Amino acid sequence: MATEVVFRRHFLRRTIDVETRYGGFRPLIVIGTVALWLLSLNRVDLSRMNDFGLISVLPIPVFVALAVLTISFAVSLRERPVRTPLLLLHVLALILMLYGITALVEQVPRFESAWKHVGIAEYVIRNGGVDPTIDAYFNWPGFFILLAFFTKVCGFQSALTFVAWAPVFLELLYLGPLVMIFSRATSDTRLVWLAVWTFYLANWVGQDYLSPQGFNYFLLLVIFAILLTWFEVAGGELHPIFRLLRRVRLPTRLAERLYRWMAPADMPNVASTRGQRTALVAIIIAVFAVVVSSHQLTPFAILGGVTALVVLNRCTLRALPIVMGVMVVLWLRFYATGYLAGHGGQVAEQVGDVSGSVGASMFDRLSGSAGHVFVVYLRTVMAVVLWGLAFVGGLRRLARGHRDFTFAILALVPFPLIALQSYGGEILLRAYLFSLPFMAFFAAAIFFGADHSGRSWFTTAALSVVSIAAIGSFFVTRYGNERMDYFTPQERASVQYLYSVAPPGSLLLGGTVKAPWKY
């Protein structure tokens, strides 16, 4: 036994020495993987793409580079102490390689909606305002006004100049609030950055293009980051409802014991003065005002999460849901009346139709070629796999004595949105997106359930294998519809020619919405 202990200590010491000696080369490994990835993209021929999407034309070195990056990241998590700048470098490389690939291999920006959003911003620039009677977008114009302002301030003639790189820009924006959110549940730096890594591997929904949803998702993360950092209820504080039950002399002892067991948070609130908290509340309200004026669905996702936190005594800002609810109602009553006048009945009919929403999100999409159907099935499978991993990771955290019920609440709250409406057949995707940060945290907790665990080579190998498999599926789930989503230079030239010859005031009719026009 003594010999075995000595051998283990010697092996561990040698392992740490090797990791320390060669750890300095890891930034060069990251740079090398990015270089290999960039060079490999020159061999992409989009004309050979089939119904499996972008993955069908990507050369093998692209995946080799991503595999090496993944292994390097997994090994970096073993270091003592963990080097945050090195993990950040890996994540930045991952964002570029996953979300910037289309900007480099496609000559024309993808998504017809992105072109239309550019056109709405161009209308704001040209006319100095919006007309709510033209389009539903003009009933929620906040994002487009900000986009027009950004375009003019930066000196661009059109937002087309940077639309292709919008996914990379937005994903980088998400990074800051994500780190803040994950840091509220654990002090383990490895778990924080693995949760970030998991988020980017699982964010295949594709709403991070130049869109109101992509921008307002960042604002949603900011609001929850502020609430979780400065306004969580102290663990020992009893829910006000128990005081009411005591007054009417109802038995509450067992319920109070259960609540006190669930209540404690792993991380205390960040220290702040009354003035700082007042400023933070003002920021939350200002940010939410932008969300209310920019998107139809995101305000309800935020309102649902905040309401759940307050009702379940996880947030100290008791009146915040009321303020947010009033802001939403006022906007719908006084500004979005044009849209509601024409579509109010349709919206009301879908409320409570869960089967219709699920059917529009899943079963209505199961048509077309075998490749397209496979993409739809894989998206469903990957969502279920993530939720399953999150469930197991949550149980492991619970068994270790952690009380992550705030994260569990925010992971589950988005799914009742399915009962509101189908949202054009995308409501399941949006619910998945809203719950993703918290699901990603629990999924990452499978590998690092405690501060001292997860440093074995088996964990490193398992993490590498799972991540590489997730990357392979990512290119199918995110870019599986790329034959429909991308445009050729000839298509863009056709639209430009049409605009150049059409007299002012012409009515343009298209046989398909899948075209790079309306910009």
Coordinates of C-alpha atoms in Angstrom, one line a residue:
M1 CA 0.0 0.0 0.0
A2 CA 2.8 2.4 0.9
T3 CA 4.6 1.7 -2.4
E4 CA 1.3 2.4 -4.3
V5 CA 0.9 5.7 -2.6
V6 CA 4.4 6.8 -3.3
F7 CA 4.0 5.7 -7.0
R8 CA 0.8 7.7 -7.3
R9 CA 2.4 10.8 -5.8
H10 CA 5.4 10.5 -8.1
F11 CA 3.2 10.0 -11.1
L12 CA 1.0 13.0 -10.2
R13 CA 4.1 15.2 -9.6
R14 CA 5.6 14.2 -13.0
T15 CA 2.3 14.9 -14.7
I16 CA 2.1 18.4 -13.2
D17 CA 5.7 19.0 -14.2
V18 CA 5.0 18.0 -17.8
E19 CA 1.9 20.1 -18.0
T20 CA 3.7 23.1 -16.5
R21 CA 6.7 22.6 -18.8
Y22 CA 4.6 22.4 -22.0
G23 CA 1.7 24.6 -21.0
G24 CA 3.5 27.6 -22.4
F25 CA 3.2 26.2 -25.9
R26 CA -0.6 25.9 -25.7
P27 CA -1.3 29.4 -27.0
L28 CA 0.8 28.5 -30.0
I29 CA -1.3 25.4 -30.5
V30 CA -4.4 27.5 -30.5
I31 CA -2.9 29.9 -33.0
G32 CA -1.8 26.9 -35.1
T33 CA -5.3 25.4 -35.2
V34 CA -6.8 28.7 -36.3
A35 CA -4.2 29.0 -39.1
L36 CA -4.9 25.4 -40.2
W37 CA -8.6 26.1 -40.2
L38 CA -8.2 29.3 -42.3
L39 CA -6.0 27.6 -44.8
S40 CA -8.5 24.7 -45.2
L41 CA -11.3 27.0 -46.0
N42 CA -9.8 27.8 -49.4
R43 CA -10.8 24.3 -50.5
V44 CA -14.5 24.7 -49.8
D45 CA -16.7 24.5 -53.0
L46 CA -20.2 25.5 -52.2
S47 CA -21.5 24.3 -55.5
R48 CA -21.1 20.7 -54.4
M49 CA -23.2 21.2 -51.3
N50 CA -26.0 18.6 -50.7
D51 CA -29.0 18.5 -48.4
F52 CA -26.9 17.8 -45.4
G53 CA -25.6 21.4 -45.6
L54 CA -22.2 22.9 -45.1
I55 CA -20.7 19.8 -43.6
S56 CA -20.9 18.1 -46.9
V57 CA -18.3 20.4 -48.5
L58 CA -15.9 21.1 -45.5
P59 CA -12.5 19.5 -45.9
I60 CA -11.2 17.2 -43.2
P61 CA -8.5 19.6 -41.9
V62 CA -11.3 21.9 -40.7
F63 CA -12.4 19.2 -38.2
V64 CA -8.8 18.2 -37.4
A65 CA -8.2 21.8 -36.3
L66 CA -11.4 21.9 -34.2
A67 CA -10.5 18.5 -32.6
V68 CA -7.0 19.7 -31.7
L69 CA -8.5 22.9 -30.2
T70 CA -10.9 20.9 -28.2
I71 CA -8.2 18.5 -26.8
S72 CA -6.1 21.5 -25.9
F73 CA -9.0 23.1 -24.1
A74 CA -9.7 19.9 -22.1
V75 CA -6.1 19.6 -21.1
S76 CA -6.0 23.3 -20.1
L77 CA -8.7 22.6 -17.6
R78 CA -6.4 20.2 -15.8
E79 CA -3.8 22.9 -15.0
R80 CA -3.2 24.1 -11.4
P81 CA -3.9 26.9 -11.1
V82 CA -6.3 27.3 -14.1
R83 CA -5.1 30.0 -16.4
T84 CA -8.2 32.1 -17.3
P85 CA -6.5 34.0 -20.3
L86 CA -5.6 30.6 -21.9
L87 CA -9.2 29.4 -21.6
L88 CA -10.5 32.6 -22.9
L89 CA -8.1 32.3 -25.9
H90 CA -9.6 28.8 -26.6
V91 CA -13.2 30.1 -26.4
L92 CA -12.4 33.0 -28.7
A93 CA -10.9 30.6 -31.3
L94 CA -14.0 28.4 -31.0
I95 CA -16.3 31.3 -31.6
L96 CA -14.4 32.3 -34.7
M97 CA -14.3 28.7 -36.1
L98 CA -17.9 27.9 -35.4
Y99 CA -19.7 31.1 -36.1
G100 CA -17.4 32.9 -38.5
I101 CA -17.0 30.2 -41.1
T102 CA -19.8 31.4 -43.4
A103 CA -18.4 34.9 -43.5
L104 CA -15.2 33.5 -45.0
V105 CA -16.6 30.8 -47.4
E106 CA -19.6 32.6 -48.7
Q107 CA -19.2 35.7 -50.9
V108 CA -22.8 37.0 -50.2
P109 CA -24.3 37.3 -46.7
R110 CA -26.8 34.5 -45.8
F111 CA -30.4 34.6 -44.7
E112 CA -33.0 36.6 -46.6
S113 CA -34.2 38.1 -43.2
A114 CA -30.8 39.7 -42.7
W115 CA -31.1 41.6 -46.0
K116 CA -34.6 42.7 -45.0
H117 CA -33.4 44.0 -41.7
V118 CA -30.7 46.0 -43.5
G119 CA -33.5 47.5 -45.6
I120 CA -35.5 48.5 -42.5
A121 CA -32.4 50.2 -41.0
E122 CA -31.9 51.9 -44.4
Y123 CA -35.5 53.2 -44.3
V124 CA -34.9 54.7 -40.9
I125 CA -31.7 56.4 -42.2
R126 CA -33.4 57.7 -45.3
N127 CA -36.6 58.9 -43.6
G128 CA -35.5 59.7 -40.1
G129 CA -38.2 57.6 -38.5
V130 CA -40.6 54.6 -38.9
D131 CA -44.1 54.0 -40.2
P132 CA -45.9 51.4 -38.1
T133 CA -48.5 50.8 -40.9
I134 CA -45.9 49.4 -43.3
D135 CA -44.7 46.3 -41.6
A136 CA -44.9 44.4 -38.3
Y137 CA -41.2 45.2 -37.7
F138 CA -42.0 48.9 -37.5
N139 CA -44.2 48.2 -34.5
W140 CA -41.1 47.1 -32.6
P141 CA -38.4 49.4 -34.2
G142 CA -35.9 49.8 -31.4
F143 CA -33.3 47.4 -32.8
F144 CA -33.6 49.0 -36.3
I145 CA -33.2 52.5 -34.9
L146 CA -30.1 51.4 -33.0
L147 CA -28.8 49.6 -36.2
A148 CA -29.4 52.8 -38.2
F149 CA -27.6 54.9 -35.6
F150 CA -24.6 52.5 -35.5
T151 CA -24.4 52.4 -39.3
K152 CA -24.3 56.2 -39.5
V153 CA -22.0 56.8 -36.6
C154 CA -19.4 54.3 -38.0
G155 CA -19.6 56.0 -41.4
F156 CA -21.0 53.0 -43.3
Q157 CA -23.3 53.5 -46.3
S158 CA -25.3 50.4 -45.4
A159 CA -25.4 47.7 -42.8
L160 CA -24.5 45.3 -45.6
T161 CA -20.9 46.2 -44.9
F162 CA -20.8 44.2 -41.6
V163 CA -23.9 41.9 -41.8
A164 CA -21.9 38.8 -42.6
W165 CA -19.9 39.1 -39.3
A166 CA -22.9 39.8 -37.1
P167 CA -22.9 36.2 -35.6
V168 CA -19.3 36.5 -34.4
F169 CA -19.9 39.9 -33.0
L170 CA -23.1 38.9 -31.1
E171 CA -21.5 35.7 -29.8
L172 CA -18.7 37.7 -28.4
L173 CA -21.2 40.0 -26.8
Y174 CA -22.8 37.1 -25.1
L175 CA -19.5 36.0 -23.5
G176 CA -19.3 38.7 -20.8
P177 CA -22.8 38.2 -19.2
L178 CA -22.4 34.4 -19.6
V179 CA -19.2 34.4 -17.4
M180 CA -21.0 36.6 -14.9
I181 CA -24.0 34.3 -14.8
F182 CA -22.0 31.1 -14.4
S183 CA -19.8 32.7 -11.7
R184 CA -22.9 33.1 -9.6
A185 CA -23.3 29.4 -9.1
T186 CA -19.7 28.3 -8.6
S187 CA -16.3 29.5 -7.7
D188 CA -14.7 26.7 -9.7
T189 CA -13.1 28.5 -12.7
R190 CA -13.0 25.2 -14.7
L191 CA -16.8 24.8 -14.4
V192 CA -17.4 28.4 -15.4
W193 CA -15.4 28.1 -18.6
L194 CA -16.6 24.6 -19.4
A195 CA -20.2 25.9 -19.2
V196 CA -19.2 28.7 -21.6
W197 CA -17.7 26.2 -23.9
T198 CA -20.8 24.0 -23.7
F199 CA -23.0 27.0 -24.5
Y200 CA -21.2 27.8 -27.7
L201 CA -21.2 24.1 -28.8
A202 CA -25.0 23.9 -28.2
N203 CA -26.1 27.3 -29.6
W204 CA -26.9 26.0 -33.1
V205 CA -30.3 27.7 -33.2
G206 CA -29.0 30.4 -35.7
Q207 CA -30.7 33.5 -34.2
D208 CA -27.4 35.3 -33.8
Y209 CA -27.5 36.9 -37.3
L210 CA -28.3 40.6 -37.7
S211 CA -31.7 40.4 -36.1
P212 CA -33.7 41.8 -33.2
Q213 CA -33.7 38.3 -31.5
G214 CA -29.9 38.1 -31.7
F215 CA -29.4 41.5 -30.1
N216 CA -32.1 41.2 -27.5
Y217 CA -30.8 37.9 -26.4
F218 CA -27.7 39.7 -25.3
L219 CA -29.9 42.2 -23.4
L220 CA -31.7 39.2 -21.7
L221 CA -28.4 37.8 -20.5
V222 CA -27.4 41.3 -19.2
I223 CA -30.6 41.6 -17.1
F224 CA -30.2 38.1 -15.6
A225 CA -26.5 38.6 -15.0
I226 CA -27.3 41.8 -13.0
L227 CA -30.1 40.2 -11.0
L228 CA -28.1 37.1 -10.1
T229 CA -25.0 39.1 -9.2
W230 CA -26.5 41.8 -7.0
F231 CA -30.1 41.0 -6.2
E232 CA -30.4 37.4 -5.1
V233 CA -32.2 36.7 -1.8
A234 CA -30.0 35.7 1.1
G235 CA -30.1 32.0 1.7
G236 CA -31.5 32.1 5.2
E237 CA -34.3 34.5 4.4
L238 CA -37.7 32.9 4.8
H239 CA -40.3 33.3 2.0
P240 CA -43.0 35.9 3.0
I241 CA -45.7 33.4 2.4
F242 CA -44.7 31.4 5.4
R243 CA -45.3 34.5 7.6
L244 CA -48.8 34.7 6.2
L245 CA -49.4 31.0 6.8
R246 CA -48.2 31.4 10.4
R247 CA -50.7 34.2 11.0
V248 CA -53.6 31.9 10.0
R249 CA -52.0 29.2 12.1
L250 CA -51.5 26.6 9.4
P251 CA -48.9 23.9 9.9
T252 CA -45.8 25.0 8.0
R253 CA -42.8 23.4 9.8
L254 CA -42.2 20.7 7.2
A255 CA -42.6 23.1 4.3
E256 CA -40.2 25.6 6.0
R257 CA -37.6 22.9 6.5
L258 CA -37.8 21.9 2.8
Y259 CA -37.6 25.6 1.7
R260 CA -34.6 26.3 3.9
W261 CA -32.9 23.2 2.4
M262 CA -33.5 24.5 -1.1
A263 CA -32.8 28.2 -0.5
P264 CA -29.1 28.6 0.1
A265 CA -27.1 29.9 -2.9
D266 CA -23.5 28.9 -3.4
M267 CA -22.3 32.4 -4.0
P268 CA -23.3 35.5 -1.9
N269 CA -24.3 38.7 -3.5
V270 CA -21.5 41.0 -4.7
A271 CA -21.1 43.9 -2.2
S272 CA -22.7 47.1 -3.3
T273 CA -23.9 50.5 -1.9
R274 CA -27.5 51.7 -2.0
G275 CA -26.6 54.2 -4.8
Q276 CA -25.0 51.4 -6.9
R277 CA -28.1 49.2 -6.5
T278 CA -30.3 52.1 -7.5
A279 CA -28.2 52.7 -10.6
L280 CA -28.3 48.9 -11.4
V281 CA -32.1 49.0 -11.2
A282 CA -32.2 52.0 -13.5
I283 CA -30.0 50.0 -16.0
I284 CA -32.3 47.0 -15.8
I285 CA -35.4 49.2 -16.6
A286 CA -33.6 51.0 -19.4
V287 CA -32.4 47.8 -21.0
F288 CA -35.8 46.2 -20.7
A289 CA -37.3 49.3 -22.3
V290 CA -35.1 48.6 -25.3
V291 CA -36.2 45.0 -25.4
V292 CA -39.9 45.9 -25.2
S293 CA -39.4 48.3 -28.2
S294 CA -37.4 45.8 -30.2
H295 CA -38.9 42.3 -30.1
Q296 CA -42.2 40.6 -29.6
L297 CA -41.1 37.5 -27.7
T298 CA -38.0 38.3 -25.6
P299 CA -39.9 40.7 -23.2
F300 CA -42.2 37.8 -22.2
A301 CA -39.2 35.5 -21.7
I302 CA -37.6 38.1 -19.4
L303 CA -40.8 38.9 -17.6
G304 CA -41.5 35.2 -17.0
G305 CA -38.0 34.6 -15.6
V306 CA -38.1 37.6 -13.3
T307 CA -41.6 36.9 -12.1
A308 CA -40.6 33.3 -11.2
L309 CA -37.6 34.5 -9.3
V310 CA -39.6 37.0 -7.3
V311 CA -42.6 34.7 -6.6
L312 CA -40.2 31.9 -5.5
N313 CA -38.2 34.4 -3.3
R314 CA -35.0 34.3 -5.3
C315 CA -34.9 38.0 -6.1
T316 CA -35.1 41.0 -3.8
L317 CA -36.7 43.4 -6.4
R318 CA -40.3 42.6 -5.5
A319 CA -41.9 45.2 -7.7
L320 CA -39.8 44.6 -10.8
P321 CA -42.2 42.1 -12.5
I322 CA -45.0 44.7 -12.1
V323 CA -43.0 47.5 -13.6
M324 CA -42.0 45.2 -16.5
G325 CA -45.5 44.0 -17.0
V326 CA -46.8 47.6 -17.2
M327 CA -44.1 48.5 -19.7
V328 CA -45.1 45.6 -22.0
V329 CA -48.8 46.5 -21.7
L330 CA -48.3 50.1 -22.5
W331 CA -46.2 49.3 -25.6
L332 CA -48.8 46.9 -26.9
R333 CA -51.6 49.4 -26.1
F334 CA -50.2 52.5 -27.6
Y335 CA -47.6 51.6 -30.2
A336 CA -48.2 48.1 -31.5
T337 CA -51.8 48.8 -32.1
G338 CA -51.3 48.6 -35.9
Y339 CA -50.0 45.0 -35.7
L340 CA -52.6 43.9 -33.1
A341 CA -55.5 45.4 -35.1
G342 CA -54.7 43.1 -38.1
H343 CA -53.3 40.0 -36.2
G344 CA -54.9 40.2 -32.7
G345 CA -57.4 37.5 -33.5
Q346 CA -54.7 35.2 -34.9
V347 CA -52.5 35.7 -31.8
A348 CA -55.4 35.1 -29.4
E349 CA -56.4 31.8 -31.2
Q350 CA -52.9 30.3 -30.6
V351 CA -52.9 31.0 -26.8
G352 CA -53.1 27.7 -25.0
D353 CA -52.8 25.6 -28.2
V354 CA -49.8 23.6 -27.0
S355 CA -50.3 20.8 -29.5
G356 CA -50.5 23.3 -32.4
S357 CA -47.3 25.0 -31.3
V358 CA -45.4 21.7 -30.9
G359 CA -46.7 20.5 -34.2
A360 CA -45.7 23.6 -36.0
S361 CA -42.2 23.5 -34.4
M362 CA -41.5 19.8 -35.1
F363 CA -43.9 17.7 -37.2
D364 CA -44.6 20.4 -39.8
R365 CA -40.9 20.5 -40.6
L366 CA -40.6 16.8 -41.2
S367 CA -40.9 17.0 -45.0
G368 CA -38.6 17.4 -48.0
S369 CA -35.5 15.4 -48.9
A370 CA -34.0 12.7 -46.7
G371 CA -31.1 15.0 -45.9
H372 CA -33.4 17.8 -44.7
V373 CA -35.4 15.4 -42.5
F374 CA -32.2 14.0 -41.0
V375 CA -31.2 17.6 -40.0
V376 CA -34.6 18.2 -38.3
Y377 CA -34.3 14.9 -36.4
L378 CA -30.7 15.6 -35.3
R379 CA -31.8 19.0 -34.0
T380 CA -34.4 17.3 -31.9
V381 CA -32.0 14.6 -30.7
M382 CA -29.3 17.1 -29.8
A383 CA -31.8 19.2 -27.8
V384 CA -33.0 16.2 -25.9
V385 CA -29.4 15.0 -25.3
L386 CA -28.5 18.4 -23.8
W387 CA -31.5 18.4 -21.5
G388 CA -30.7 14.9 -20.4
L389 CA -27.1 15.8 -19.6
A390 CA -28.3 18.9 -17.8
F391 CA -30.7 16.7 -15.7
V392 CA -27.9 14.3 -14.7
G393 CA -25.5 17.2 -14.0
G394 CA -28.1 18.9 -11.9
L395 CA -28.6 15.8 -9.8
R396 CA -24.8 15.4 -9.4
R397 CA -24.6 19.0 -8.2
L398 CA -27.4 18.4 -5.8
A399 CA -25.8 15.2 -4.4
R400 CA -22.6 17.3 -3.8
G401 CA -24.6 19.7 -1.6
H402 CA -25.1 22.5 -4.1
R403 CA -28.5 24.3 -4.3
D404 CA -28.8 25.6 -7.8
F405 CA -32.5 26.1 -7.7
T406 CA -32.3 29.6 -9.2
F407 CA -30.6 28.2 -12.3
A408 CA -33.1 25.4 -12.4
I409 CA -36.0 27.9 -12.3
L410 CA -34.5 29.9 -15.2
A411 CA -33.8 26.7 -17.2
L412 CA -37.5 25.7 -17.0
V413 CA -39.3 29.0 -17.1
P414 CA -39.0 29.5 -20.9
F415 CA -41.0 26.3 -21.8
P416 CA -44.4 27.7 -20.8
L417 CA -43.9 30.1 -23.7
I418 CA -45.0 27.2 -25.9
A419 CA -48.5 27.8 -24.6
L420 CA -48.6 31.4 -25.9
Q421 CA -48.3 30.7 -29.6
S422 CA -46.3 28.8 -32.2
Y423 CA -44.3 31.9 -33.2
G424 CA -44.1 31.0 -36.8
G425 CA -43.2 27.4 -35.9
E426 CA -40.1 28.4 -34.0
I427 CA -41.4 28.6 -30.4
L428 CA -39.6 25.4 -29.3
L429 CA -36.3 26.7 -30.8
R430 CA -36.8 30.0 -28.9
A431 CA -37.6 28.2 -25.6
Y432 CA -34.4 26.1 -26.1
L433 CA -32.4 29.2 -26.7
F434 CA -33.7 31.1 -23.7
S435 CA -33.0 28.1 -21.4
L436 CA -29.6 27.3 -23.0
P437 CA -27.2 29.1 -20.6
F438 CA -28.6 27.3 -17.5
M439 CA -28.9 23.9 -19.3
A440 CA -25.3 24.3 -20.4
F441 CA -24.1 24.9 -16.9
F442 CA -25.8 21.8 -15.6
A443 CA -24.5 19.7 -18.5
A444 CA -21.0 21.0 -17.8
A445 CA -21.4 20.0 -14.1
I446 CA -21.2 16.3 -15.1
F447 CA -17.5 16.7 -15.6
F448 CA -16.7 19.0 -12.6
G449 CA -19.2 18.2 -9.9
A450 CA -16.8 19.4 -7.1
D451 CA -13.7 21.6 -6.8
H452 CA -11.4 18.6 -6.4
S453 CA -12.9 16.4 -9.1
G454 CA -12.4 16.2 -12.8
R455 CA -8.6 16.2 -13.0
S456 CA -8.2 12.6 -14.1
W457 CA -7.1 11.8 -17.6
F458 CA -10.3 9.8 -18.0
T459 CA -12.3 13.0 -17.5
T460 CA -10.1 14.9 -19.9
A461 CA -10.6 12.2 -22.6
A462 CA -14.3 11.9 -22.0
L463 CA -14.7 15.7 -22.2
S464 CA -12.7 15.7 -25.5
V465 CA -14.8 13.0 -27.1
V466 CA -18.1 14.5 -26.1
S467 CA -17.0 18.0 -27.3
I468 CA -15.8 16.7 -30.7
A469 CA -19.0 14.8 -31.2
A470 CA -21.0 18.0 -30.4
I471 CA -18.9 19.9 -32.9
G472 CA -19.7 17.4 -35.6
S473 CA -23.4 17.6 -34.9
F474 CA -23.2 21.4 -34.7
F475 CA -22.3 21.7 -38.3
V476 CA -25.4 19.7 -39.2
T477 CA -27.8 21.3 -36.8
R478 CA -26.7 24.9 -37.5
Y479 CA -25.7 24.7 -41.2
G480 CA -27.9 21.8 -42.4
N481 CA -30.2 24.2 -44.3
E482 CA -27.3 26.1 -45.9
R483 CA -28.5 25.3 -49.5
M484 CA -31.5 27.5 -48.7
D485 CA -29.8 30.0 -46.5
Y486 CA -26.9 31.1 -48.6
F487 CA -26.9 33.2 -51.8
T488 CA -24.7 33.1 -54.9
P489 CA -23.0 36.2 -56.4
Q490 CA -25.2 35.8 -59.4
E491 CA -28.4 36.1 -57.3
R492 CA -27.1 39.2 -55.7
A493 CA -26.1 40.7 -59.1
S494 CA -29.6 39.9 -60.4
V495 CA -31.2 41.8 -57.6
Q496 CA -28.8 44.8 -58.0
Y497 CA -29.7 44.9 -61.7
L498 CA -33.4 44.8 -60.9
Y499 CA -33.0 47.8 -58.6
S500 CA -30.9 49.7 -61.1
V501 CA -33.5 49.4 -64.0
A502 CA -36.8 49.6 -62.0
P503 CA -38.3 53.1 -62.1
P504 CA -38.9 54.8 -58.7
G505 CA -42.2 53.7 -57.2
S506 CA -42.1 50.3 -59.0
L507 CA -43.9 47.3 -57.4
L508 CA -41.5 44.3 -57.3
L509 CA -43.0 40.8 -57.3
G510 CA -40.9 37.7 -56.4
G511 CA -41.7 34.0 -56.9
T512 CA -39.8 33.2 -53.6
V513 CA -38.9 35.0 -50.4
K514 CA -35.5 33.3 -50.6
A515 CA -33.6 36.2 -52.3
P516 CA -31.1 38.8 -51.3
W517 CA -33.4 41.7 -51.7
K518 CA -35.5 44.3 -49.7
Y519 CA -32.3 45.9 -48.5

